[in-house]
Amino acid sequence: MPSVKTNLVIALAVGALISALLLAIEPLTDFAYLSLEWPGITAAYFFWGAIGGPTFLGIAMSWLVNALIYGLGAFVILSVIKVLREA
């Protein structure tokens, strides 16, 4: 079974891929999946938008926060699967 560190790396990679996919398909879907990006958009607004920071840094922060949120979800799922297999 993979270790916790391996599960964490896999989960963060999954989160980064999901976040990148959401960021890439937004213009193509006419922002239909915008609700899936609320954690990152909220963080970008509070930390960069409120202080007048550059748009690029806001987008980068949005992508990073979404990657962490979705990575955390993937980590929980991988951890539950690991526990169930060991039981």
mmCIF file of N, CA, C and O in Angstrom:
data_model
loop_
_atom_site.group_PDB
_atom_site.id
_atom_site.type_symbol
_atom_site.label_atom_id
_atom_site.label_comp_id
_atom_site.label_asym_id
_atom_site.label_seq_id
_atom_site.Cartn_x
_atom_site.Cartn_y
_atom_site.Cartn_z
ATOM 1 N N MET A 1 0.835 -1.178 0.000
ATOM 2 C CA MET A 1 0.000 0.000 0.000
ATOM 3 C C MET A 1 0.885 1.250 0.000
ATOM 4 O O MET A 1 1.905 1.279 0.656
ATOM 5 N N PRO A 2 0.468 2.271 -0.725
ATOM 6 C CA PRO A 2 1.243 3.513 -0.732
ATOM 7 C C PRO A 2 1.239 4.180 0.646
ATOM 8 O O PRO A 2 0.286 4.068 1.407
ATOM 9 N N SER A 3 2.320 4.883 0.925
ATOM 10 C CA SER A 3 2.412 5.586 2.205
ATOM 11 C C SER A 3 1.572 6.860 2.173
ATOM 12 O O SER A 3 1.034 7.246 1.136
ATOM 13 N N VAL A 4 1.472 7.515 3.307
ATOM 14 C CA VAL A 4 0.700 8.748 3.409
ATOM 15 C C VAL A 4 1.330 9.824 2.523
ATOM 16 O O VAL A 4 0.624 10.584 1.853
ATOM 17 N N LYS A 5 2.651 9.866 2.498
ATOM 18 C CA LYS A 5 3.355 10.856 1.670
ATOM 19 C C LYS A 5 3.054 10.628 0.190
ATOM 20 O O LYS A 5 2.803 11.574 -0.555
ATOM 21 N N THR A 6 3.048 9.375 -0.237
ATOM 22 C CA THR A 6 2.732 9.058 -1.624
ATOM 23 C C THR A 6 1.295 9.434 -1.952
ATOM 24 O O THR A 6 1.019 10.013 -3.007
ATOM 25 N N ASN A 7 0.366 9.128 -1.045
ATOM 26 C CA ASN A 7 -1.033 9.510 -1.248
ATOM 27 C C ASN A 7 -1.184 11.018 -1.335
ATOM 28 O O ASN A 7 -1.978 11.518 -2.130
ATOM 29 N N LEU A 8 -0.434 11.754 -0.522
ATOM 30 C CA LEU A 8 -0.506 13.213 -0.545
ATOM 31 C C LEU A 8 -0.007 13.773 -1.876
ATOM 32 O O LEU A 8 -0.638 14.655 -2.458
ATOM 33 N N VAL A 9 1.090 13.241 -2.373
ATOM 34 C CA VAL A 9 1.623 13.703 -3.660
ATOM 35 C C VAL A 9 0.648 13.383 -4.791
ATOM 36 O O VAL A 9 0.392 14.232 -5.658
ATOM 37 N N ILE A 10 0.083 12.193 -4.784
ATOM 38 C CA ILE A 10 -0.900 11.817 -5.798
ATOM 39 C C ILE A 10 -2.124 12.727 -5.716
ATOM 40 O O ILE A 10 -2.629 13.210 -6.727
ATOM 41 N N ALA A 11 -2.592 12.981 -4.498
ATOM 42 C CA ALA A 11 -3.772 13.826 -4.312
ATOM 43 C C ALA A 11 -3.512 15.253 -4.779
ATOM 44 O O ALA A 11 -4.368 15.868 -5.427
ATOM 45 N N LEU A 12 -2.349 15.801 -4.482
ATOM 46 C CA LEU A 12 -2.029 17.154 -4.936
ATOM 47 C C LEU A 12 -1.909 17.222 -6.450
ATOM 48 O O LEU A 12 -2.313 18.211 -7.077
ATOM 49 N N ALA A 13 -1.381 16.179 -7.068
ATOM 50 C CA ALA A 13 -1.315 16.138 -8.531
ATOM 51 C C ALA A 13 -2.714 16.080 -9.140
ATOM 52 O O ALA A 13 -3.000 16.767 -10.126
ATOM 53 N N VAL A 14 -3.587 15.293 -8.548
ATOM 54 C CA VAL A 14 -4.972 15.222 -9.020
ATOM 55 C C VAL A 14 -5.647 16.577 -8.865
ATOM 56 O O VAL A 14 -6.342 17.058 -9.764
ATOM 57 N N GLY A 15 -5.453 17.222 -7.720
ATOM 58 C CA GLY A 15 -6.024 18.543 -7.490
ATOM 59 C C GLY A 15 -5.519 19.570 -8.487
ATOM 60 O O GLY A 15 -6.289 20.396 -8.988
ATOM 61 N N ALA A 16 -4.228 19.520 -8.796
ATOM 62 C CA ALA A 16 -3.663 20.456 -9.775
ATOM 63 C C ALA A 16 -4.241 20.216 -11.162
ATOM 64 O O ALA A 16 -4.532 21.170 -11.898
ATOM 65 N N LEU A 17 -4.427 18.964 -11.530
ATOM 66 C CA LEU A 17 -5.011 18.657 -12.838
ATOM 67 C C LEU A 17 -6.464 19.112 -12.933
ATOM 68 O O LEU A 17 -6.876 19.683 -13.945
ATOM 69 N N ILE A 18 -7.230 18.876 -11.880
ATOM 70 C CA ILE A 18 -8.634 19.305 -11.882
ATOM 71 C C ILE A 18 -8.711 20.826 -11.962
ATOM 72 O O ILE A 18 -9.497 21.383 -12.729
ATOM 73 N N SER A 19 -7.888 21.502 -11.179
ATOM 74 C CA SER A 19 -7.895 22.963 -11.179
ATOM 75 C C SER A 19 -7.479 23.517 -12.541
ATOM 76 O O SER A 19 -8.085 24.471 -13.042
ATOM 77 N N ALA A 20 -6.458 22.927 -13.157
ATOM 78 C CA ALA A 20 -6.026 23.378 -14.485
ATOM 79 C C ALA A 20 -7.111 23.132 -15.528
ATOM 80 O O ALA A 20 -7.353 23.976 -16.403
ATOM 81 N N LEU A 21 -7.779 21.994 -15.431
ATOM 82 C CA LEU A 21 -8.850 21.687 -16.368
ATOM 83 C C LEU A 21 -10.004 22.681 -16.233
ATOM 84 O O LEU A 21 -10.511 23.196 -17.231
ATOM 85 N N LEU A 22 -10.389 22.988 -14.996
ATOM 86 C CA LEU A 22 -11.458 23.959 -14.787
ATOM 87 C C LEU A 22 -11.075 25.332 -15.321
ATOM 88 O O LEU A 22 -11.888 26.029 -15.925
ATOM 89 N N LEU A 23 -9.824 25.717 -15.104
ATOM 90 C CA LEU A 23 -9.360 27.016 -15.581
ATOM 91 C C LEU A 23 -9.333 27.072 -17.103
ATOM 92 O O LEU A 23 -9.684 28.086 -17.704
ATOM 93 N N ALA A 24 -8.977 25.960 -17.731
ATOM 94 C CA ALA A 24 -8.877 25.932 -19.190
ATOM 95 C C ALA A 24 -10.235 25.892 -19.886
ATOM 96 O O ALA A 24 -10.400 26.474 -20.954
ATOM 97 N N ILE A 25 -11.217 25.215 -19.280
ATOM 98 C CA ILE A 25 -12.501 25.064 -19.968
ATOM 99 C C ILE A 25 -13.497 26.175 -19.668
ATOM 100 O O ILE A 25 -14.558 26.218 -20.291
ATOM 101 N N GLU A 26 -13.180 27.070 -18.743
ATOM 102 C CA GLU A 26 -14.123 28.134 -18.412
ATOM 103 C C GLU A 26 -14.541 28.971 -19.623
ATOM 104 O O GLU A 26 -15.724 29.153 -19.858
ATOM 105 N N PRO A 27 -13.607 29.489 -20.420
ATOM 106 C CA PRO A 27 -14.037 30.285 -21.576
ATOM 107 C C PRO A 27 -14.795 29.452 -22.620
ATOM 108 O O PRO A 27 -15.662 29.966 -23.310
ATOM 109 N N LEU A 28 -14.476 28.176 -22.705
ATOM 110 C CA LEU A 28 -15.112 27.316 -23.702
ATOM 111 C C LEU A 28 -16.541 26.947 -23.333
ATOM 112 O O LEU A 28 -17.362 26.683 -24.205
ATOM 113 N N THR A 29 -16.835 26.923 -22.030
ATOM 114 C CA THR A 29 -18.170 26.529 -21.567
ATOM 115 C C THR A 29 -19.013 27.731 -21.160
ATOM 116 O O THR A 29 -20.051 27.569 -20.526
ATOM 117 N N ASP A 30 -18.566 28.918 -21.496
ATOM 118 C CA ASP A 30 -19.266 30.159 -21.160
ATOM 119 C C ASP A 30 -19.473 30.260 -19.645
ATOM 120 O O ASP A 30 -20.533 30.638 -19.173
ATOM 121 N N PHE A 31 -18.439 29.874 -18.900
ATOM 122 C CA PHE A 31 -18.401 29.972 -17.444
ATOM 123 C C PHE A 31 -19.501 29.170 -16.756
ATOM 124 O O PHE A 31 -20.020 29.556 -15.716
ATOM 125 N N ALA A 32 -19.847 28.012 -17.323
ATOM 126 C CA ALA A 32 -20.883 27.154 -16.751
ATOM 127 C C ALA A 32 -20.406 26.467 -15.469
ATOM 128 O O ALA A 32 -21.217 26.109 -14.627
ATOM 129 N N TYR A 33 -19.099 26.264 -15.325
ATOM 130 C CA TYR A 33 -18.565 25.565 -14.152
ATOM 131 C C TYR A 33 -17.957 26.523 -13.138
ATOM 132 O O TYR A 33 -17.129 26.140 -12.327
ATOM 133 N N LEU A 34 -18.374 27.768 -13.174
ATOM 134 C CA LEU A 34 -17.806 28.775 -12.289
ATOM 135 C C LEU A 34 -18.031 28.436 -10.818
ATOM 136 O O LEU A 34 -17.192 28.730 -9.970
ATOM 137 N N SER A 35 -19.129 27.784 -10.506
ATOM 138 C CA SER A 35 -19.410 27.445 -9.104
ATOM 139 C C SER A 35 -18.385 26.465 -8.545
ATOM 140 O O SER A 35 -18.168 26.430 -7.330
ATOM 141 N N LEU A 36 -17.740 25.685 -9.389
ATOM 142 C CA LEU A 36 -16.715 24.752 -8.918
ATOM 143 C C LEU A 36 -15.419 25.464 -8.557
ATOM 144 O O LEU A 36 -14.550 24.881 -7.922
ATOM 145 N N GLU A 37 -15.297 26.715 -8.952
ATOM 146 C CA GLU A 37 -14.071 27.466 -8.681
ATOM 147 C C GLU A 37 -14.236 28.500 -7.577
ATOM 148 O O GLU A 37 -13.342 29.316 -7.360
ATOM 149 N N TRP A 38 -15.335 28.500 -6.859
ATOM 150 C CA TRP A 38 -15.577 29.528 -5.847
ATOM 151 C C TRP A 38 -14.503 29.621 -4.779
ATOM 152 O O TRP A 38 -14.163 30.729 -4.366
ATOM 153 N N PRO A 39 -13.952 28.509 -4.250
ATOM 154 C CA PRO A 39 -12.913 28.680 -3.212
ATOM 155 C C PRO A 39 -11.725 29.487 -3.717
ATOM 156 O O PRO A 39 -11.257 30.397 -3.045
ATOM 157 N N GLY A 40 -11.254 29.175 -4.903
ATOM 158 C CA GLY A 40 -10.098 29.889 -5.447
ATOM 159 C C GLY A 40 -10.418 31.319 -5.823
ATOM 160 O O GLY A 40 -9.622 32.231 -5.600
ATOM 161 N N ILE A 41 -11.599 31.531 -6.391
ATOM 162 C CA ILE A 41 -11.994 32.884 -6.786
ATOM 163 C C ILE A 41 -12.144 33.760 -5.541
ATOM 164 O O ILE A 41 -11.729 34.922 -5.527
ATOM 165 N N THR A 42 -12.708 33.207 -4.488
ATOM 166 C CA THR A 42 -12.871 33.960 -3.248
ATOM 167 C C THR A 42 -11.510 34.347 -2.665
ATOM 168 O O THR A 42 -11.297 35.486 -2.258
ATOM 169 N N ALA A 43 -10.588 33.391 -2.637
ATOM 170 C CA ALA A 43 -9.246 33.684 -2.117
ATOM 171 C C ALA A 43 -8.543 34.725 -2.977
ATOM 172 O O ALA A 43 -7.905 35.642 -2.452
ATOM 173 N N ALA A 44 -8.662 34.604 -4.289
ATOM 174 C CA ALA A 44 -8.026 35.572 -5.173
ATOM 175 C C ALA A 44 -8.614 36.962 -4.967
ATOM 176 O O ALA A 44 -7.888 37.962 -4.969
ATOM 177 N N TYR A 45 -9.910 37.031 -4.777
ATOM 178 C CA TYR A 45 -10.541 38.335 -4.560
ATOM 179 C C TYR A 45 -10.063 38.960 -3.255
ATOM 180 O O TYR A 45 -9.681 40.120 -3.216
ATOM 181 N N PHE A 46 -10.083 38.183 -2.179
ATOM 182 C CA PHE A 46 -9.708 38.738 -0.884
ATOM 183 C C PHE A 46 -8.235 39.120 -0.803
ATOM 184 O O PHE A 46 -7.884 40.138 -0.234
ATOM 185 N N PHE A 47 -7.359 38.295 -1.365
ATOM 186 C CA PHE A 47 -5.935 38.548 -1.194
ATOM 187 C C PHE A 47 -5.314 39.410 -2.292
ATOM 188 O O PHE A 47 -4.353 40.108 -2.042
ATOM 189 N N TRP A 48 -5.834 39.347 -3.514
ATOM 190 C CA TRP A 48 -5.244 40.141 -4.594
ATOM 191 C C TRP A 48 -6.197 41.196 -5.118
ATOM 192 O O TRP A 48 -5.803 42.332 -5.335
ATOM 193 N N GLY A 49 -7.459 40.856 -5.308
ATOM 194 C CA GLY A 49 -8.409 41.820 -5.852
ATOM 195 C C GLY A 49 -8.663 42.995 -4.923
ATOM 196 O O GLY A 49 -8.798 44.132 -5.361
ATOM 197 N N ALA A 50 -8.719 42.708 -3.627
ATOM 198 C CA ALA A 50 -9.006 43.774 -2.671
ATOM 199 C C ALA A 50 -7.856 44.760 -2.546
ATOM 200 O O ALA A 50 -8.075 45.925 -2.252
ATOM 201 N N ILE A 51 -6.624 44.309 -2.796
ATOM 202 C CA ILE A 51 -5.485 45.221 -2.674
ATOM 203 C C ILE A 51 -5.039 45.767 -4.020
ATOM 204 O O ILE A 51 -4.059 46.485 -4.101
ATOM 205 N N GLY A 52 -5.735 45.414 -5.079
ATOM 206 C CA GLY A 52 -5.403 45.934 -6.404
ATOM 207 C C GLY A 52 -4.202 45.263 -7.033
ATOM 208 O O GLY A 52 -3.476 45.890 -7.791
ATOM 209 N N GLY A 53 -3.977 44.015 -6.721
ATOM 210 C CA GLY A 53 -2.845 43.288 -7.286
ATOM 211 C C GLY A 53 -3.060 42.947 -8.744
ATOM 212 O O GLY A 53 -4.160 43.084 -9.280
ATOM 213 N N PRO A 54 -2.001 42.498 -9.411
ATOM 214 C CA PRO A 54 -2.110 42.131 -10.819
ATOM 215 C C PRO A 54 -3.070 40.959 -11.049
ATOM 216 O O PRO A 54 -3.189 40.068 -10.212
ATOM 217 N N THR A 55 -3.718 40.967 -12.182
ATOM 218 C CA THR A 55 -4.680 39.925 -12.517
ATOM 219 C C THR A 55 -4.011 38.558 -12.600
ATOM 220 O O THR A 55 -4.571 37.555 -12.157
ATOM 221 N N PHE A 56 -2.811 38.504 -13.157
ATOM 222 C CA PHE A 56 -2.097 37.236 -13.306
ATOM 223 C C PHE A 56 -1.890 36.568 -11.950
ATOM 224 O O PHE A 56 -2.077 35.359 -11.811
ATOM 225 N N LEU A 57 -1.518 37.346 -10.939
ATOM 226 C CA LEU A 57 -1.313 36.762 -9.608
ATOM 227 C C LEU A 57 -2.629 36.292 -9.005
ATOM 228 O O LEU A 57 -2.674 35.295 -8.290
ATOM 229 N N GLY A 58 -3.715 36.996 -9.298
ATOM 230 C CA GLY A 58 -5.027 36.553 -8.831
ATOM 231 C C GLY A 58 -5.429 35.232 -9.454
ATOM 232 O O GLY A 58 -5.960 34.348 -8.781
ATOM 233 N N ILE A 59 -5.177 35.077 -10.751
ATOM 234 C CA ILE A 59 -5.491 33.818 -11.431
ATOM 235 C C ILE A 59 -4.617 32.694 -10.886
ATOM 236 O O ILE A 59 -5.090 31.586 -10.650
ATOM 237 N N ALA A 60 -3.337 32.983 -10.665
ATOM 238 C CA ALA A 60 -2.437 31.969 -10.115
ATOM 239 C C ALA A 60 -2.878 31.546 -8.718
ATOM 240 O O ALA A 60 -2.870 30.356 -8.385
ATOM 241 N N MET A 61 -3.279 32.511 -7.898
ATOM 242 C CA MET A 61 -3.745 32.177 -6.555
ATOM 243 C C MET A 61 -5.036 31.370 -6.621
ATOM 244 O O MET A 61 -5.217 30.418 -5.863
ATOM 245 N N SER A 62 -5.923 31.720 -7.525
ATOM 246 C CA SER A 62 -7.169 30.975 -7.692
ATOM 247 C C SER A 62 -6.876 29.524 -8.076
ATOM 248 O O SER A 62 -7.460 28.592 -7.527
ATOM 249 N N TRP A 63 -5.951 29.329 -9.007
ATOM 250 C CA TRP A 63 -5.592 27.979 -9.442
ATOM 251 C C TRP A 63 -4.986 27.196 -8.283
ATOM 252 O O TRP A 63 -5.324 26.032 -8.054
ATOM 253 N N LEU A 64 -4.110 27.835 -7.506
ATOM 254 C CA LEU A 64 -3.444 27.153 -6.401
ATOM 255 C C LEU A 64 -4.421 26.753 -5.306
ATOM 256 O O LEU A 64 -4.392 25.621 -4.812
ATOM 257 N N VAL A 65 -5.301 27.657 -4.947
ATOM 258 C CA VAL A 65 -6.284 27.344 -3.896
ATOM 259 C C VAL A 65 -7.222 26.231 -4.351
ATOM 260 O O VAL A 65 -7.519 25.310 -3.588
ATOM 261 N N ASN A 66 -7.683 26.293 -5.596
ATOM 262 C CA ASN A 66 -8.539 25.216 -6.098
ATOM 263 C C ASN A 66 -7.796 23.888 -6.138
ATOM 264 O O ASN A 66 -8.367 22.839 -5.841
ATOM 265 N N ALA A 67 -6.518 23.924 -6.511
ATOM 266 C CA ALA A 67 -5.724 22.690 -6.523
ATOM 267 C C ALA A 67 -5.611 22.106 -5.119
ATOM 268 O O ALA A 67 -5.725 20.892 -4.937
ATOM 269 N N LEU A 68 -5.418 22.962 -4.120
ATOM 270 C CA LEU A 68 -5.332 22.466 -2.746
ATOM 271 C C LEU A 68 -6.674 21.925 -2.255
ATOM 272 O O LEU A 68 -6.721 20.891 -1.581
ATOM 273 N N ILE A 69 -7.759 22.607 -2.597
ATOM 274 C CA ILE A 69 -9.087 22.145 -2.168
ATOM 275 C C ILE A 69 -9.413 20.790 -2.791
ATOM 276 O O ILE A 69 -9.825 19.853 -2.103
ATOM 277 N N TYR A 70 -9.227 20.673 -4.097
ATOM 278 C CA TYR A 70 -9.519 19.402 -4.756
ATOM 279 C C TYR A 70 -8.491 18.332 -4.383
ATOM 280 O O TYR A 70 -8.810 17.144 -4.330
ATOM 281 N N GLY A 71 -7.264 18.730 -4.106
ATOM 282 C CA GLY A 71 -6.249 17.789 -3.637
ATOM 283 C C GLY A 71 -6.590 17.235 -2.268
ATOM 284 O O GLY A 71 -6.381 16.055 -1.988
ATOM 285 N N LEU A 72 -7.144 18.085 -1.400
ATOM 286 C CA LEU A 72 -7.559 17.622 -0.082
ATOM 287 C C LEU A 72 -8.679 16.588 -0.203
ATOM 288 O O LEU A 72 -8.668 15.563 0.484
ATOM 289 N N GLY A 73 -9.619 16.846 -1.095
ATOM 290 C CA GLY A 73 -10.686 15.871 -1.324
ATOM 291 C C GLY A 73 -10.156 14.552 -1.848
ATOM 292 O O GLY A 73 -10.567 13.474 -1.401
ATOM 293 N N ALA A 74 -9.214 14.618 -2.774
ATOM 294 C CA ALA A 74 -8.613 13.394 -3.310
ATOM 295 C C ALA A 74 -7.819 12.665 -2.231
ATOM 296 O O ALA A 74 -7.818 11.432 -2.175
ATOM 297 N N PHE A 75 -7.139 13.413 -1.358
ATOM 298 C CA PHE A 75 -6.382 12.790 -0.275
ATOM 299 C C PHE A 75 -7.303 12.043 0.679
ATOM 300 O O PHE A 75 -6.987 10.936 1.113
ATOM 301 N N VAL A 76 -8.436 12.637 0.998
ATOM 302 C CA VAL A 76 -9.399 11.970 1.883
ATOM 303 C C VAL A 76 -9.904 10.680 1.230
ATOM 304 O O VAL A 76 -9.981 9.636 1.883
ATOM 305 N N ILE A 77 -10.229 10.749 -0.037
ATOM 306 C CA ILE A 77 -10.710 9.556 -0.742
ATOM 307 C C ILE A 77 -9.639 8.473 -0.767
ATOM 308 O O ILE A 77 -9.918 7.298 -0.489
ATOM 309 N N LEU A 78 -8.393 8.847 -1.086
ATOM 310 C CA LEU A 78 -7.305 7.859 -1.105
ATOM 311 C C LEU A 78 -7.050 7.277 0.286
ATOM 312 O O LEU A 78 -6.780 6.076 0.411
ATOM 313 N N SER A 79 -7.152 8.094 1.313
ATOM 314 C CA SER A 79 -6.959 7.601 2.684
ATOM 315 C C SER A 79 -8.054 6.630 3.094
ATOM 316 O O SER A 79 -7.786 5.604 3.732
ATOM 317 N N VAL A 80 -9.288 6.931 2.730
ATOM 318 C CA VAL A 80 -10.404 6.027 3.051
ATOM 319 C C VAL A 80 -10.232 4.697 2.323
ATOM 320 O O VAL A 80 -10.444 3.629 2.907
ATOM 321 N N ILE A 81 -9.832 4.762 1.062
ATOM 322 C CA ILE A 81 -9.605 3.518 0.297
ATOM 323 C C ILE A 81 -8.494 2.700 0.943
ATOM 324 O O ILE A 81 -8.602 1.473 1.070
ATOM 325 N N LYS A 82 -7.425 3.367 1.402
ATOM 326 C CA LYS A 82 -6.331 2.662 2.045
ATOM 327 C C LYS A 82 -6.794 1.982 3.333
ATOM 328 O O LYS A 82 -6.447 0.839 3.595
ATOM 329 N N VAL A 83 -7.570 2.692 4.140
ATOM 330 C CA VAL A 83 -8.077 2.125 5.401
ATOM 331 C C VAL A 83 -8.997 0.953 5.124
ATOM 332 O O VAL A 83 -8.931 -0.079 5.821
ATOM 333 N N LEU A 84 -9.866 1.076 4.124
ATOM 334 C CA LEU A 84 -10.793 -0.007 3.818
ATOM 335 C C LEU A 84 -10.060 -1.241 3.295
ATOM 336 O O LEU A 84 -10.494 -2.360 3.553
ATOM 337 N N ARG A 85 -8.988 -1.032 2.544
ATOM 338 C CA ARG A 85 -8.225 -2.194 2.041
ATOM 339 C C ARG A 85 -7.482 -2.909 3.152
ATOM 340 O O ARG A 85 -7.290 -4.111 3.104
ATOM 341 N N GLU A 86 -7.014 -2.134 4.140
ATOM 342 C CA GLU A 86 -6.284 -2.750 5.243
ATOM 343 C C GLU A 86 -7.203 -3.483 6.214
ATOM 344 O O GLU A 86 -6.769 -4.369 6.929
ATOM 345 N N ALA A 87 -8.453 -3.089 6.246
ATOM 346 C CA ALA A 87 -9.386 -3.697 7.212
ATOM 347 C C ALA A 87 -9.878 -5.050 6.744
ATOM 348 O O ALA A 87 -9.695 -5.570 5.744
#
